[in-house]
Coordinates of C-alpha atoms in Angstrom, one line a residue:
Chain L
M17 CA 0.0 -0.1 -0.3
T18 CA 1.8 3.6 -0.7
S19 CA 1.3 6.3 1.7
K20 CA -1.4 7.8 -0.8
N21 CA -3.8 5.0 0.3
K22 CA -3.5 6.3 3.9
T23 CA -5.8 9.2 3.0
P24 CA -8.2 7.6 0.9
A25 CA -11.1 9.7 1.5
E26 CA -9.6 12.6 -0.5
P27 CA -12.3 13.6 -2.8
Q28 CA -10.2 14.0 -6.1
A29 CA -9.2 10.2 -5.4
T30 CA -12.6 9.0 -5.7
A31 CA -15.0 8.4 -9.2
T32 CA -18.2 9.2 -7.3
I33 CA -18.6 12.4 -5.8
P34 CA -21.8 13.5 -3.7
A35 CA -23.3 16.3 -5.5
K36 CA -23.0 18.0 -1.9
P37 CA -19.9 17.5 -0.1
P38 CA -20.5 16.2 3.7
Q39 CA -19.9 18.6 6.7
R40 CA -18.4 15.3 8.2
K41 CA -17.3 11.9 7.7
W42 CA -20.1 9.2 7.3
V43 CA -19.5 6.3 9.6
I44 CA -20.3 3.2 8.0
L45 CA -20.3 0.1 10.3
L46 CA -19.9 -3.4 8.1
V47 CA -20.8 -6.4 10.1
D48 CA -19.6 -9.9 8.5
D49 CA -18.0 -13.1 9.9
E50 CA -15.6 -13.4 6.7
P51 CA -12.8 -10.9 7.4
E52 CA -12.1 -10.7 3.3
I53 CA -15.4 -9.4 2.5
L54 CA -14.9 -6.9 5.2
R55 CA -11.5 -5.8 4.3
S56 CA -12.6 -5.4 0.2
L57 CA -16.0 -3.7 1.0
K58 CA -13.9 -1.1 3.3
K59 CA -11.6 -0.9 0.5
L60 CA -14.3 -0.1 -1.7
M61 CA -16.3 2.4 0.3
T62 CA -13.4 4.2 1.3
Q63 CA -12.7 4.8 -2.0
S64 CA -15.9 5.2 -3.8
L65 CA -17.9 6.9 -1.4
A66 CA -16.3 10.2 -0.4
G67 CA -15.8 11.5 3.3
T68 CA -16.8 8.3 4.8
Q69 CA -14.8 6.2 7.9
I70 CA -15.6 2.6 7.6
L71 CA -15.8 0.4 10.8
T72 CA -16.1 -3.2 11.1
A73 CA -17.1 -6.2 13.0
T74 CA -16.9 -9.7 12.7
S75 CA -19.6 -10.6 14.8
G76 CA -22.7 -9.3 15.9
R77 CA -21.9 -8.7 19.4
A78 CA -18.5 -6.9 18.5
G79 CA -20.8 -4.8 16.3
L80 CA -22.8 -4.1 19.2
E81 CA -20.1 -3.0 21.4
I82 CA -18.9 -0.7 18.4
L83 CA -22.6 1.0 18.4
E84 CA -22.4 1.4 22.2
R85 CA -19.3 3.3 22.2
E86 CA -19.1 5.0 18.5
R87 CA -21.3 7.4 16.4
V88 CA -22.6 5.4 13.6
D89 CA -24.4 6.7 10.6
L90 CA -25.4 3.7 8.6
I91 CA -25.2 0.0 9.6
M92 CA -24.9 -3.1 7.0
C93 CA -24.9 -6.2 8.2
D94 CA -24.5 -10.0 7.0
F95 CA -27.3 -12.5 7.7
K96 CA -25.3 -15.9 8.4
M97 CA -23.0 -15.5 11.2
P98 CA -22.2 -17.8 13.8
G99 CA -23.8 -16.8 17.4
M100 CA -26.2 -13.9 16.6
D101 CA -27.5 -13.9 13.0
G102 CA -28.0 -10.8 11.3
I103 CA -31.7 -10.3 12.1
E104 CA -30.9 -10.3 15.7
F105 CA -28.0 -7.9 15.4
L106 CA -30.0 -5.5 13.9
V107 CA -33.1 -5.9 16.1
Q108 CA -30.7 -4.9 19.1
A109 CA -28.7 -2.3 16.9
R110 CA -32.2 -0.5 16.2
R111 CA -32.8 -0.5 20.0
L112 CA -29.7 0.9 20.8
R113 CA -29.5 3.6 17.6
P114 CA -33.1 3.9 16.7
A115 CA -32.5 6.2 14.1
V116 CA -29.6 4.8 12.4
P117 CA -30.9 2.8 9.0
R118 CA -30.1 -0.8 8.4
I119 CA -29.0 -2.6 5.5
M120 CA -29.3 -6.4 5.3
F121 CA -26.7 -8.0 2.9
T122 CA -27.3 -11.7 2.2
A123 CA -26.8 -14.8 -0.1
F124 CA -30.7 -16.0 1.2
A125 CA -31.7 -13.0 -0.8
D126 CA -35.4 -15.0 -0.5
N127 CA -38.9 -13.6 0.3
D128 CA -39.1 -15.0 3.7
L129 CA -35.8 -13.5 4.8
A130 CA -36.9 -10.2 3.1
H131 CA -40.1 -10.0 4.9
R132 CA -38.2 -10.7 8.3
A133 CA -35.6 -8.3 7.7
V134 CA -38.4 -5.8 7.0
S135 CA -41.1 -6.8 9.9
E136 CA -38.5 -7.6 12.5
A137 CA -35.3 -5.5 12.1
I138 CA -37.3 -2.7 10.0
V139 CA -34.5 -2.5 7.7
S140 CA -34.4 0.0 5.1
A141 CA -32.9 -1.9 2.4
F142 CA -31.9 -5.4 1.4
F143 CA -28.8 -6.1 -0.7
P144 CA -28.1 -9.6 -2.2
K145 CA -24.5 -10.6 -2.6
S146 CA -25.4 -10.8 -6.3
F147 CA -25.1 -6.9 -6.0
G148 CA -21.7 -5.9 -7.8
P149 CA -19.4 -3.2 -6.4
T150 CA -20.9 -0.2 -8.5
Q151 CA -24.5 -1.2 -8.0
M152 CA -23.9 -1.8 -3.9
I153 CA -22.1 1.8 -3.7
D154 CA -25.3 3.3 -6.2
E155 CA -27.8 2.0 -3.6
I156 CA -25.8 3.3 -0.5
E157 CA -25.3 6.6 -1.9
A158 CA -29.0 6.8 -2.8
L159 CA -29.6 5.9 0.7
M160 CA -27.4 8.3 2.3
R161 CA -29.1 11.2 -0.2
Y162 CA -32.4 10.6 1.1
N163 CA -31.9 9.9 4.9
P164 CA -32.3 13.4 6.5
E165 CA -30.5 12.1 9.6
L166 CA -27.3 11.7 7.9
P167 CA -24.2 14.1 7.8
S168 CA -24.6 14.8 4.1
Q169 CA -27.8 16.5 4.5
Q170 CA -26.4 18.8 7.2
Chain S
M20 CA -100.0 -100.5 24.0
S21 CA -100.8 -102.8 20.8
G22 CA -98.2 -104.3 18.6
A23 CA -99.6 -102.7 15.7
A24 CA -99.6 -99.3 17.4
V25 CA -96.0 -99.7 18.2
D26 CA -95.4 -100.8 14.4
S27 CA -97.5 -97.8 13.5
M28 CA -95.5 -95.5 15.9
M29 CA -92.0 -97.0 14.4
R30 CA -93.1 -96.3 11.1
H31 CA -94.1 -92.9 11.3
T32 CA -90.7 -92.1 13.4
Q33 CA -89.0 -94.0 10.6
E34 CA -90.8 -91.9 8.1
K35 CA -90.2 -88.7 10.0
E36 CA -86.4 -89.7 10.0
I37 CA -86.6 -90.2 5.8
R38 CA -88.4 -86.9 5.4
D39 CA -86.0 -84.9 7.8
A40 CA -82.9 -86.3 6.1
A41 CA -84.2 -85.8 2.7
D42 CA -85.1 -82.0 4.0
T43 CA -81.6 -81.6 5.4
A44 CA -80.1 -83.1 2.1
S45 CA -82.1 -80.9 -0.2
R46 CA -81.6 -77.5 2.2
L47 CA -77.5 -78.9 1.8
A48 CA -78.1 -79.0 -1.9
A49 CA -79.6 -75.6 -2.0
I50 CA -76.7 -74.0 0.2
V51 CA -74.2 -75.7 -2.1
A52 CA -76.1 -74.5 -5.2
S53 CA -76.6 -71.2 -4.2
S54 CA -73.0 -70.7 -2.5
T55 CA -70.6 -67.8 -3.8
D56 CA -67.7 -70.1 -2.7
G57 CA -66.6 -73.0 -5.1
I58 CA -67.6 -76.5 -3.1
V59 CA -66.0 -79.6 -4.8
T60 CA -66.1 -83.0 -3.8
K61 CA -63.5 -85.5 -4.6
D62 CA -62.6 -89.5 -4.3
L63 CA -59.5 -90.1 -2.9
T64 CA -57.8 -90.3 -6.1
G65 CA -58.7 -87.0 -6.9
K66 CA -61.5 -87.5 -9.2
I67 CA -63.9 -84.8 -9.1
T68 CA -67.7 -86.4 -7.6
S69 CA -69.1 -82.9 -7.7
W70 CA -69.3 -79.6 -8.4
N71 CA -71.4 -76.6 -7.8
P72 CA -72.3 -74.0 -10.0
A73 CA -70.0 -71.5 -8.1
C74 CA -67.5 -73.7 -9.4
Q75 CA -68.5 -73.3 -12.7
A76 CA -68.2 -69.3 -12.3
M77 CA -65.1 -69.3 -10.7
F78 CA -63.0 -71.5 -13.1
G79 CA -65.4 -71.7 -16.4
Y80 CA -65.7 -75.6 -16.5
T81 CA -69.5 -77.2 -16.4
A82 CA -70.0 -80.3 -13.9
D83 CA -70.1 -82.2 -17.0
E84 CA -66.7 -81.4 -18.4
V85 CA -64.9 -82.2 -14.9
L86 CA -67.1 -85.0 -13.4
G87 CA -64.8 -87.9 -13.3
K88 CA -61.3 -85.9 -14.3
S89 CA -58.8 -85.0 -11.6
I90 CA -58.7 -82.1 -9.6
T91 CA -55.3 -81.5 -10.9
I92 CA -56.9 -80.0 -14.1
L93 CA -57.1 -76.9 -12.0
Y94 CA -53.3 -76.6 -11.1
P95 CA -50.9 -74.6 -12.9
K96 CA -48.6 -77.2 -15.2
G97 CA -45.7 -79.0 -12.9
T98 CA -47.5 -78.3 -9.8
E99 CA -49.8 -81.4 -10.5
N100 CA -48.1 -83.5 -7.5
E101 CA -48.8 -81.3 -4.9
E102 CA -52.2 -82.7 -5.0
E103 CA -50.6 -85.9 -3.8
V104 CA -49.8 -84.5 -0.3
V105 CA -53.5 -83.1 0.0
L106 CA -54.5 -86.3 -0.7
E107 CA -52.4 -87.9 1.8
Q108 CA -53.3 -85.7 4.5
I109 CA -57.0 -86.5 3.5
R110 CA -56.5 -90.3 3.5
R111 CA -54.9 -89.7 7.5
G112 CA -58.5 -88.1 8.1
Q113 CA -57.1 -84.5 8.4
P114 CA -58.5 -81.2 7.1
V115 CA -56.3 -79.5 4.6
R116 CA -56.1 -75.6 4.6
L117 CA -54.2 -73.9 1.5
S118 CA -54.2 -70.0 1.2
E119 CA -53.6 -68.2 -1.8
K120 CA -53.3 -70.8 -4.3
E121 CA -52.7 -70.4 -7.7
R122 CA -55.3 -72.3 -10.1
V123 CA -56.0 -72.1 -13.7
R124 CA -59.2 -71.1 -15.5
K125 CA -60.5 -73.4 -18.5
D126 CA -59.7 -70.1 -20.5
G127 CA -55.9 -70.4 -19.1
T128 CA -56.2 -67.5 -17.0
T129 CA -54.8 -67.6 -13.7
I130 CA -56.7 -67.4 -10.3
W131 CA -56.2 -67.2 -6.8
V132 CA -58.3 -69.0 -4.4
S133 CA -57.7 -70.2 -0.8
V134 CA -58.8 -73.8 -0.2
A135 CA -60.5 -75.6 2.6
A136 CA -60.7 -79.5 2.1
S137 CA -62.3 -81.8 4.7
P138 CA -62.3 -85.6 4.5
L139 CA -65.7 -87.0 3.9
L140 CA -66.4 -90.2 5.9
D141 CA -69.0 -93.4 5.5
A142 CA -71.3 -94.5 7.7
A143 CA -68.8 -96.9 9.1
G144 CA -66.2 -93.7 9.7
H145 CA -64.0 -94.5 6.7
V146 CA -62.4 -91.8 4.6
T147 CA -64.0 -91.9 1.2
G148 CA -63.1 -88.6 -0.3
A149 CA -62.7 -85.0 0.2
A150 CA -65.2 -81.8 0.3
A151 CA -63.3 -78.4 -0.8
I152 CA -64.5 -75.1 -0.4
K153 CA -62.7 -72.6 -2.7
R154 CA -62.9 -69.1 -2.5
D155 CA -61.8 -66.6 -4.9
L156 CA -59.4 -64.1 -3.9
T157 CA -58.6 -62.4 -6.9
A158 CA -60.5 -59.3 -6.1
T159 CA -59.2 -59.3 -2.2
R160 CA -55.6 -59.8 -3.8
A161 CA -56.0 -56.8 -6.2
L162 CA -57.5 -54.7 -3.3
T163 CA -54.5 -55.8 -1.2
K164 CA -51.9 -54.9 -4.0
E165 CA -53.9 -51.7 -5.1
R166 CA -53.4 -50.8 -1.1
E167 CA -49.5 -51.7 -1.2
D168 CA -49.4 -49.7 -4.7
A169 CA -50.7 -46.6 -3.0
R170 CA -48.7 -47.0 0.2
E171 CA -45.6 -47.3 -1.9
R172 CA -46.7 -44.3 -3.8
V173 CA -47.0 -42.3 -0.7
Q174 CA -43.5 -43.6 0.4
E175 CA -42.0 -42.6 -3.1
I176 CA -43.6 -39.1 -2.6
A177 CA -42.1 -38.5 0.8
R178 CA -39.0 -39.9 -0.4
L179 CA -39.0 -37.8 -3.2
Q180 CA -39.8 -34.8 -1.1
D181 CA -37.0 -35.5 1.0
I182 CA -34.4 -35.6 -1.9
N183 CA -35.8 -32.2 -3.3
R184 CA -35.6 -30.5 0.1
L185 CA -32.2 -31.8 0.5
K186 CA -31.4 -30.6 -3.1
T187 CA -32.3 -27.4 -2.3
Q188 CA -30.8 -26.7 0.8
F189 CA -27.7 -28.0 -1.0
I190 CA -28.1 -25.7 -3.6
N191 CA -28.7 -23.0 -1.3
M192 CA -25.6 -23.9 0.8
A193 CA -23.2 -24.0 -2.5
A194 CA -24.6 -20.8 -3.5
H195 CA -23.9 -19.0 -0.2
E196 CA -20.5 -20.8 -0.1
L197 CA -19.9 -19.4 -3.6
W198 CA -20.8 -15.7 -2.7
T199 CA -18.3 -15.3 -0.1
P200 CA -15.3 -15.4 -2.2
L201 CA -17.0 -13.9 -5.2
V202 CA -17.7 -10.7 -3.3
P203 CA -14.0 -10.1 -2.1
L204 CA -13.1 -11.0 -5.5
R205 CA -15.5 -8.8 -7.7
T206 CA -14.6 -5.7 -5.3
E207 CA -11.0 -6.2 -5.6
V208 CA -11.2 -6.4 -9.0
H209 CA -12.8 -3.4 -9.5
L210 CA -10.5 -1.6 -7.2
L211 CA -7.4 -2.2 -9.2
L212 CA -9.5 -1.1 -12.3
T213 CA -10.6 2.2 -11.0
S214 CA -7.7 2.8 -8.8
H215 CA -6.6 6.3 -9.5
T216 CA -3.0 6.0 -7.5
A217 CA -2.1 2.6 -9.2
R218 CA -3.4 2.7 -13.0
P219 CA -2.7 -0.9 -14.3
T220 CA -0.7 -1.3 -17.7
A221 CA -2.4 -2.3 -20.8
S222 CA -1.5 -5.7 -20.4
Q223 CA -2.6 -5.9 -17.0
K224 CA -5.6 -4.2 -17.8
E225 CA -6.4 -6.7 -20.4
S226 CA -5.7 -9.4 -17.8
L227 CA -8.0 -7.7 -14.9
D228 CA -11.0 -7.2 -17.7
V229 CA -10.7 -11.2 -18.4
I230 CA -11.1 -12.0 -14.9
G231 CA -13.4 -9.4 -14.2
R232 CA -15.6 -11.0 -17.1
S233 CA -15.4 -14.8 -15.8
L234 CA -16.5 -13.3 -12.4
E235 CA -19.7 -11.8 -13.8
R236 CA -20.4 -15.0 -15.4
L237 CA -19.4 -16.8 -12.4
A238 CA -21.7 -14.5 -10.7
T239 CA -24.8 -15.0 -13.1
L240 CA -24.6 -18.4 -12.7
V241 CA -24.2 -18.4 -8.9
E242 CA -27.4 -15.9 -8.8
D243 CA -29.3 -18.2 -11.2
L244 CA -28.7 -21.5 -9.3
L245 CA -30.2 -19.7 -6.1
T246 CA -32.9 -18.3 -8.2
V247 CA -34.3 -21.8 -9.0
A248 CA -33.4 -23.2 -5.8
R249 CA -35.7 -20.8 -4.1
S250 CA -38.3 -21.3 -6.7
E251 CA -38.1 -25.2 -5.9
A252 CA -38.6 -24.4 -2.2
G253 CA -41.8 -22.5 -3.3
H254 CA -39.7 -19.1 -2.1
L255 CA -39.7 -17.3 -5.7
G256 CA -42.5 -14.6 -5.3
I257 CA -43.9 -11.4 -7.3
Q258 CA -44.5 -8.3 -5.9
T259 CA -47.3 -6.8 -8.6
Q260 CA -48.6 -3.4 -8.6
P261 CA -50.2 -1.3 -11.7
I262 CA -48.1 -0.7 -14.1
D263 CA -47.8 0.7 -17.7
L264 CA -46.3 -2.2 -19.3
A265 CA -45.2 0.0 -22.4
N266 CA -43.1 1.9 -20.1
V267 CA -41.6 -1.0 -18.2
L268 CA -40.6 -2.5 -21.9
I269 CA -39.2 0.7 -23.0
K270 CA -37.2 1.1 -19.9
A271 CA -35.8 -2.2 -20.0
L272 CA -34.9 -1.7 -23.8
E273 CA -32.9 1.5 -22.8
T274 CA -29.9 -0.4 -21.8
F275 CA -29.3 -2.3 -24.9
Q276 CA -29.9 0.7 -27.5
T277 CA -26.2 1.2 -26.9
L278 CA -25.3 -2.7 -28.0
A279 CA -27.5 -2.6 -30.7
N280 CA -25.9 0.8 -31.6
D281 CA -22.4 -1.0 -31.5
R282 CA -23.0 -3.9 -33.4
G283 CA -25.0 -2.0 -36.2
I284 CA -28.4 -4.1 -34.9
K285 CA -31.9 -2.2 -35.9
L286 CA -33.7 -2.5 -32.5
T287 CA -37.1 -1.6 -32.9
V288 CA -39.7 -0.8 -29.9
P289 CA -42.9 -0.2 -29.5
R290 CA -43.7 3.7 -29.1
G291 CA -46.9 6.0 -28.1
V292 CA -48.6 2.9 -26.2
V293 CA -50.0 2.4 -22.9
I294 CA -50.7 -0.7 -21.4
N295 CA -52.0 -0.6 -18.1
I296 CA -51.6 -4.3 -16.4
V297 CA -51.0 -5.6 -12.9
A298 CA -47.8 -6.9 -12.8
D299 CA -44.4 -7.4 -10.9
P300 CA -42.4 -4.5 -12.8
M301 CA -38.8 -5.9 -11.7
R302 CA -39.6 -9.4 -12.8
I303 CA -41.0 -8.4 -16.2
S304 CA -38.0 -6.3 -16.9
Q305 CA -36.0 -9.3 -16.1
V306 CA -37.4 -11.6 -18.1
L307 CA -37.6 -9.0 -21.2
V308 CA -33.6 -8.3 -20.5
N309 CA -33.2 -12.3 -20.6
L310 CA -34.9 -13.0 -23.8
L311 CA -33.2 -9.5 -25.3
S312 CA -29.9 -11.0 -24.2
N313 CA -30.5 -14.2 -25.8
A314 CA -31.6 -12.1 -28.9
F315 CA -28.3 -10.3 -29.2
K316 CA -26.5 -13.3 -28.7
F317 CA -27.5 -15.1 -31.6
T318 CA -28.2 -12.3 -33.8
P319 CA -25.2 -11.4 -36.2
K320 CA -24.2 -7.5 -37.2
G321 CA -26.3 -5.5 -38.9
R322 CA -29.6 -7.7 -38.6
R323 CA -32.8 -6.7 -36.9
I324 CA -34.3 -7.3 -33.6
S325 CA -37.8 -6.1 -32.9
V326 CA -40.0 -6.2 -29.6
E327 CA -43.6 -6.0 -30.2
L328 CA -46.7 -5.4 -28.0
E329 CA -50.2 -7.0 -29.0
D330 CA -53.3 -6.1 -26.6
E331 CA -55.3 -9.1 -26.7
G332 CA -58.2 -8.2 -24.6
E333 CA -58.1 -10.1 -21.5
N334 CA -53.9 -10.6 -22.1
V335 CA -51.1 -8.7 -23.7
R336 CA -48.5 -10.7 -25.5
V337 CA -44.8 -9.2 -25.8
S338 CA -42.7 -10.7 -28.5
V339 CA -38.9 -10.7 -29.0
V340 CA -38.4 -11.0 -32.5
D341 CA -35.1 -11.6 -34.0
T342 CA -33.1 -12.2 -37.5
G343 CA -30.5 -14.7 -36.0
A344 CA -29.2 -17.9 -35.7
G345 CA -33.4 -19.5 -35.4
I346 CA -33.6 -22.8 -33.8
A347 CA -34.0 -26.1 -34.8
K348 CA -38.1 -27.5 -34.3
I349 CA -36.6 -30.3 -32.2
D350 CA -34.8 -28.3 -29.8
L351 CA -38.2 -26.0 -29.2
P352 CA -39.9 -27.9 -26.5
R353 CA -36.5 -28.2 -24.6
L354 CA -35.8 -24.4 -24.4
F355 CA -37.6 -23.8 -21.0
T356 CA -36.2 -26.8 -18.8
P357 CA -33.4 -26.1 -16.7
F358 CA -29.8 -26.5 -17.9
T359 CA -30.8 -26.7 -21.3
Q360 CA -28.8 -24.9 -24.0
V361 CA -29.0 -25.3 -27.7
H362 CA -24.9 -25.3 -28.8
D363 CA -24.4 -23.5 -31.9
T364 CA -20.5 -24.5 -32.9
T365 CA -20.8 -21.6 -34.9
Q366 CA -21.2 -18.9 -32.3
V367 CA -18.6 -17.5 -30.2
T368 CA -20.5 -15.9 -27.5
A369 CA -20.1 -16.9 -23.9
P370 CA -22.8 -19.3 -23.0
G371 CA -25.1 -18.8 -20.0
S372 CA -26.0 -20.6 -17.2
G373 CA -28.6 -22.9 -19.1
L374 CA -31.0 -21.4 -16.5
G375 CA -32.0 -18.3 -17.7
L376 CA -35.1 -19.5 -19.7
Y377 CA -36.3 -21.8 -17.2
I378 CA -36.1 -18.8 -14.5
C379 CA -38.3 -16.6 -17.0
K380 CA -40.8 -19.2 -17.1
Q381 CA -41.3 -19.3 -13.6
F382 CA -41.7 -15.6 -13.3
I383 CA -44.4 -15.5 -16.1
E384 CA -46.0 -18.4 -14.5
L385 CA -46.2 -16.8 -11.3
H386 CA -47.7 -14.0 -13.2
G387 CA -50.5 -16.7 -14.7
G388 CA -48.9 -16.1 -17.9
T389 CA -47.5 -18.0 -20.3
I390 CA -44.3 -18.2 -22.2
G391 CA -43.0 -20.0 -25.5
A392 CA -40.9 -19.7 -28.5
D393 CA -41.3 -20.4 -32.2
S394 CA -38.7 -20.5 -34.9
P395 CA -39.2 -21.6 -38.5
G396 CA -35.7 -23.4 -38.5
K397 CA -31.8 -23.1 -38.3
G398 CA -30.8 -19.5 -39.8
N399 CA -34.1 -18.0 -39.9
G400 CA -34.4 -16.1 -36.9
S401 CA -36.9 -17.0 -33.9
T402 CA -39.3 -15.1 -32.0
F403 CA -39.4 -15.6 -28.1
W404 CA -43.2 -14.2 -26.5
F405 CA -45.0 -14.1 -23.3
T406 CA -48.4 -13.4 -22.7
L407 CA -50.1 -11.8 -19.3
P408 CA -52.9 -11.7 -17.9
K409 CA -54.0 -8.0 -17.6
R410 CA -55.8 -7.8 -14.1
G411 CA -52.7 -10.0 -12.9
A412 CA -52.0 -13.5 -11.4
P413 CA -55.5 -15.3 -10.5
R414 CA -54.0 -15.2 -6.6
T415 CA -52.2 -11.9 -6.7
P416 CA -50.0 -11.7 -3.8
V417 CA -51.0 -9.0 -1.7
P418 CA -47.9 -6.2 -2.1
D419 CA -46.8 -5.4 1.2
A420 CA -46.1 -1.4 1.4
D421 CA -43.6 -1.9 4.2
W422 CA -41.1 -3.5 1.7
S423 CA -41.8 -2.2 -1.5
H424 CA -38.4 0.1 -0.9
A425 CA -36.5 1.0 -4.0
A426 CA -33.5 -1.3 -2.9
L427 CA -35.5 -4.1 -1.9
S428 CA -35.9 -7.3 -3.9
K429 CA -33.9 -5.5 -6.7
T430 CA -32.6 -7.9 -9.1
R431 CA -29.4 -7.9 -10.6
D432 CA -29.1 -6.5 -14.2
P433 CA -27.4 -9.0 -16.3
T434 CA -26.4 -6.7 -18.6
H435 CA -24.9 -4.3 -15.9
K436 CA -21.6 -3.9 -16.5
E437 CA -19.2 -3.8 -13.2
L438 CA -16.1 -3.0 -15.4
P439 CA -15.4 0.1 -17.1

């Protein structure tokens, strides 16, 4: 990794720059038991979403600990994780931070799970793992733009 | 009492006994004659000495035809010596019970009977022959067999359901495990190709493009497998709403316009029509994209592809007409079955998963519509069409307002290019 990559949030270093530059960094919490997925997505979001800070956790429990002590603007988590599954984690995350939008990111993109994610965890979006990098970034940007609670609108 | 009176009384008694005996005999004869069980008597050599009407009905021989003949005429060929065993037991004064024995009718057909044979004794108590009651088990056996068959069918269905459930579980798990490495792979290739700090050389970019395209193909295959697994588990659903079908089609076609321009293909679409129907816009769009992708795959440069929209009253018909490779008649019925690909060695384009049309069929059928393909033959182009009932599927799932969020249930656009 070059020294330039240490400040990947530079606006000129990104392909997609939001119409309105954020006042402060967006903080996105990623929860997935697969470290490789976490690492890649963190890099993708840092590079593609200007002014974002990415926090990662490899379990629901670790994710909740982060939520208790850090300010977070968006949560994206996997469904199938050992121990606490994605729905359970998001339900508890909602109790802790009701205003923070939640995204479920899963390979089990069927109607039953989507319904549970919406009715139990009240997710704002349900991303199948078939979403490619560009589509995922587009969707997250759209979500950030339309969410008045988020720093991009301040 | 006088001797004459005694004589008279004795005579009366004897006469009564004779009358009673005659009564008993005629009653027994009536029973034998009217019995639905076959009743046959034979002597100690096995020769038939009486044959009731039920026997005639059961075996097809009249009494005249069998009286004096051996009972073994009823035995299947090669089993005649079994009669010796029966007669041996009868001679010893013992009854014989046989269940489910095969016998042969006059016409050669098989009949299944149970036999209860009892020794016949004379006044002195000597065995003179046997009386056998034969019951026709053919109907009972058929019923039992039917019950067994039904039970077997139920077990077979349960077994198949188990296999199907396991298969679905397996595909689901396999697809999930495949996504785990695919997500970082696709992401990293995207990052390498879009990096502003370390641009790849032309040769590296070429390699990354190959990797990227292969990954997209793999991603499509995995997603198609998941869709089929969900469909088989009954989890594939549609979210219907009132839509303008023409508008949905035009939007889906937009992504193909560039491709059409690049390849010099004339793509014609219906303009200025409005067709209001109840359907799932995502799924319909996905079906159209799939049909158009196929049309483009098999249509050479400079030819024409058209999308036609016909109002058929209750239904609406959408056709994708190409002027490409065409399909042999023999291949038409197999197109919509899973893992079918009509290979054309003259085509160099990448094949799909073989699941695309099968998935289209699932989606159209969930809408209560039909899908099909026609072709005048190889080299003469083909038409893929589907119809949709305007009022939606007979049992339209209730759209859930809560989860009609834009990002929700969004399906991946197969033409979506992840790579620049």
